[in-house]
mmCIF file of C-alpha atoms in Angstrom:
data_model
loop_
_atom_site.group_PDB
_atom_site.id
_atom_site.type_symbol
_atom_site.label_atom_id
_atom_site.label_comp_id
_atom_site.label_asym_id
_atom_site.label_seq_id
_atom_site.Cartn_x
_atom_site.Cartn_y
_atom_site.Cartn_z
ATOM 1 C CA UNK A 1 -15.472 20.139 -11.642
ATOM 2 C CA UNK A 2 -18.294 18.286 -9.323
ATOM 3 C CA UNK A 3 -18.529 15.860 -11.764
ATOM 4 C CA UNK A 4 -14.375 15.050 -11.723
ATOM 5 C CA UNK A 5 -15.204 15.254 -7.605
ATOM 6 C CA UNK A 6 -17.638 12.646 -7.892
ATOM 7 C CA UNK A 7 -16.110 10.383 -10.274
ATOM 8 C CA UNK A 8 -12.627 10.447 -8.207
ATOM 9 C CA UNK A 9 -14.794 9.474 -4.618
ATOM 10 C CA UNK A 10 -16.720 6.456 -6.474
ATOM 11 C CA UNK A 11 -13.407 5.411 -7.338
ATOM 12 C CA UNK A 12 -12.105 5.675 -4.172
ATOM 13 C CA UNK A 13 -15.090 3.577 -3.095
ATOM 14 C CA UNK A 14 -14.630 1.057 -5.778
ATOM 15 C CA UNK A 15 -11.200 1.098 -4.841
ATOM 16 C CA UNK A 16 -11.727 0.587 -0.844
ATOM 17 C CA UNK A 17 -13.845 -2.526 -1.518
ATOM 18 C CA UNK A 18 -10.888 -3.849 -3.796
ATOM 19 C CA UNK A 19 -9.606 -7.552 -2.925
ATOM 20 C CA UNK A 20 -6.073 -6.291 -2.739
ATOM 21 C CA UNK A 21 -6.994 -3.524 -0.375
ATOM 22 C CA UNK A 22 -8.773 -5.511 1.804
ATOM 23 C CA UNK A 23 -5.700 -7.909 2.334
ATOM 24 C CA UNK A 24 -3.407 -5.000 2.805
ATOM 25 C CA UNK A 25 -5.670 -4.158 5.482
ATOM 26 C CA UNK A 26 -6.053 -7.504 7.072
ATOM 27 C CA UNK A 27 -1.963 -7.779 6.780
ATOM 28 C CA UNK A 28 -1.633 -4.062 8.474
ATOM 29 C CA UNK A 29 -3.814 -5.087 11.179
ATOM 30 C CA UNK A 30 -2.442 -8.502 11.840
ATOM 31 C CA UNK A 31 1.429 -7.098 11.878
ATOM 32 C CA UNK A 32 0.620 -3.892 14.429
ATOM 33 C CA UNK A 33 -1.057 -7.009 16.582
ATOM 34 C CA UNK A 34 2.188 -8.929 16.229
ATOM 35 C CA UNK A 35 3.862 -8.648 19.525
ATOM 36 C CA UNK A 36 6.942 -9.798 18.988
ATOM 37 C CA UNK A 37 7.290 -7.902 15.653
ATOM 38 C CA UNK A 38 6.011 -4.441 17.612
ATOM 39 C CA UNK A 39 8.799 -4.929 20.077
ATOM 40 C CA UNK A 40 11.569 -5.114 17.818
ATOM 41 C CA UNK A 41 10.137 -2.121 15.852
ATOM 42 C CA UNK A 42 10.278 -0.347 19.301
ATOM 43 C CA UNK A 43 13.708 -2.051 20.173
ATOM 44 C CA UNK A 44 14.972 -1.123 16.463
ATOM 45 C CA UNK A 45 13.748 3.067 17.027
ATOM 46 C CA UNK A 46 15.786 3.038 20.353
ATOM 47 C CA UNK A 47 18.528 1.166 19.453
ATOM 48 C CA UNK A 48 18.859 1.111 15.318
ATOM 49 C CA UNK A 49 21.043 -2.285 14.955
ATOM 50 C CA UNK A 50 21.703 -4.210 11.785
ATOM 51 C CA UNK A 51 20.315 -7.609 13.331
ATOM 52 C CA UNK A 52 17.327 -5.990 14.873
ATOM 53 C CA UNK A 53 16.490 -4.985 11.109
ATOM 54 C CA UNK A 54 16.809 -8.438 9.950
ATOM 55 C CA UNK A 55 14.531 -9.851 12.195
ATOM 56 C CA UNK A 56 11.970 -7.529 11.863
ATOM 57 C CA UNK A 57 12.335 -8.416 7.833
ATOM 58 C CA UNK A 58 11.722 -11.778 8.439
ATOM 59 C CA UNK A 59 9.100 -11.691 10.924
ATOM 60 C CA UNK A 60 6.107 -13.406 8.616
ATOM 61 C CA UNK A 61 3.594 -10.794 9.851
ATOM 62 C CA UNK A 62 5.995 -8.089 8.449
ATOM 63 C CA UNK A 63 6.944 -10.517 4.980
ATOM 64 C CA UNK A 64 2.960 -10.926 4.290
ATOM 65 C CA UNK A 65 2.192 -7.130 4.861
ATOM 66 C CA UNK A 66 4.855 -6.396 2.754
ATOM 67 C CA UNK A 67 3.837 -8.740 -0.247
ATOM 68 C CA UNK A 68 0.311 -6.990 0.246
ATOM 69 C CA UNK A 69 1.410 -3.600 -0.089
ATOM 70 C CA UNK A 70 3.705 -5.047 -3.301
ATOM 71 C CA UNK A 71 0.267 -6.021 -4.745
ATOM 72 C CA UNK A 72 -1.047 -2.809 -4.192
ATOM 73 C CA UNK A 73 1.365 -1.084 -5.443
ATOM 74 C CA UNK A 74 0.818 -3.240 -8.623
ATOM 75 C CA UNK A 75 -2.678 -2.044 -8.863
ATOM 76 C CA UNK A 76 -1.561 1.530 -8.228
ATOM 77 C CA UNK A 77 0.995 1.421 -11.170
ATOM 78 C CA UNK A 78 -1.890 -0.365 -13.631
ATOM 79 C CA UNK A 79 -4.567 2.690 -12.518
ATOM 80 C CA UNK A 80 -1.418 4.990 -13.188
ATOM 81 C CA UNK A 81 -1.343 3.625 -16.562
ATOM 82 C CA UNK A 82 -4.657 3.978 -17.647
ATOM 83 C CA UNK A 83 -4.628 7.474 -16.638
ATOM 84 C CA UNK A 84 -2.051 7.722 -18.749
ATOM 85 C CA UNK A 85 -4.146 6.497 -22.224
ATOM 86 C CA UNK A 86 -6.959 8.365 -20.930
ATOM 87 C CA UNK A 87 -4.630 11.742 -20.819
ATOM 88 C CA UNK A 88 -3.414 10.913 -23.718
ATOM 89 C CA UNK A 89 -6.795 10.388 -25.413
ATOM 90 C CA UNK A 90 -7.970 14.109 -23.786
ATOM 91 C CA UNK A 91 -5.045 15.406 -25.265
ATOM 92 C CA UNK A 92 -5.786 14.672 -29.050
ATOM 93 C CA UNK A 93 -9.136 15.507 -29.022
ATOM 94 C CA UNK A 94 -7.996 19.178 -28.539
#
C-alpha cells in the first residue's frame, strides 16, 4: 500500500510540473486579476441576469481559462484511459 502511496504522489508531482497545468494556472491567476471580469462575477451572484452571463463568457480572461481547463480535462480523460488498460491488464493476470 506505501508503494501505491508513493507512486500516486510522484504522479501528482509529475503531473503539477505538466505544461497544461501550468497554463491552467497562469489562466486562473490572470482571470481572478481581471477586474472587469471579477465585477461582473460579483454583479452576476447579486443579480443573476442573462446578459451579465454573456459577458462574463466572453470576457477573454474567462474564454482562455476556459480553453485551459478544456486541455486539462483532455489530459485527465487520456490518464483515465490508461488506467483503464492498466486495470484491465491487473485483471487477467488473476
Amino acid at each position: 500500500m506505501e508503494e501505491l502511496i508513493e507512486k500516486v504522489e510522484k504522479l501528482k508531482e509529475v503531473l503539477s510540473k505538466e505544461e497544461v497545468v501550468l497554463d491552467l494556472l497562469e489562466k486562473k491567476k490572470i482571470a481572478l486579476g481581471d477586474a472587469f471580469l471579477v465585477q461582473k462575477v460579483q454583479e452576476y451572484k447579486l443579480y443573476p441576469r442573462e446578459e451579465v452571463k454573456k459577458e462574463i463568457e466572453n470576457s477573454p480572461s474567462f474564454l482562455a481559462y476556459k480553453e485551459a481547463e478544456f486541455n486539462v480535462n483532455l489530459l485527465i480523460l487520456g490518464l483515465n484511459q490508461q488506467f483503464k488498460k492498466i486495470q484491465k491488464e491487473i485483471s487477467c493476470r488473476r
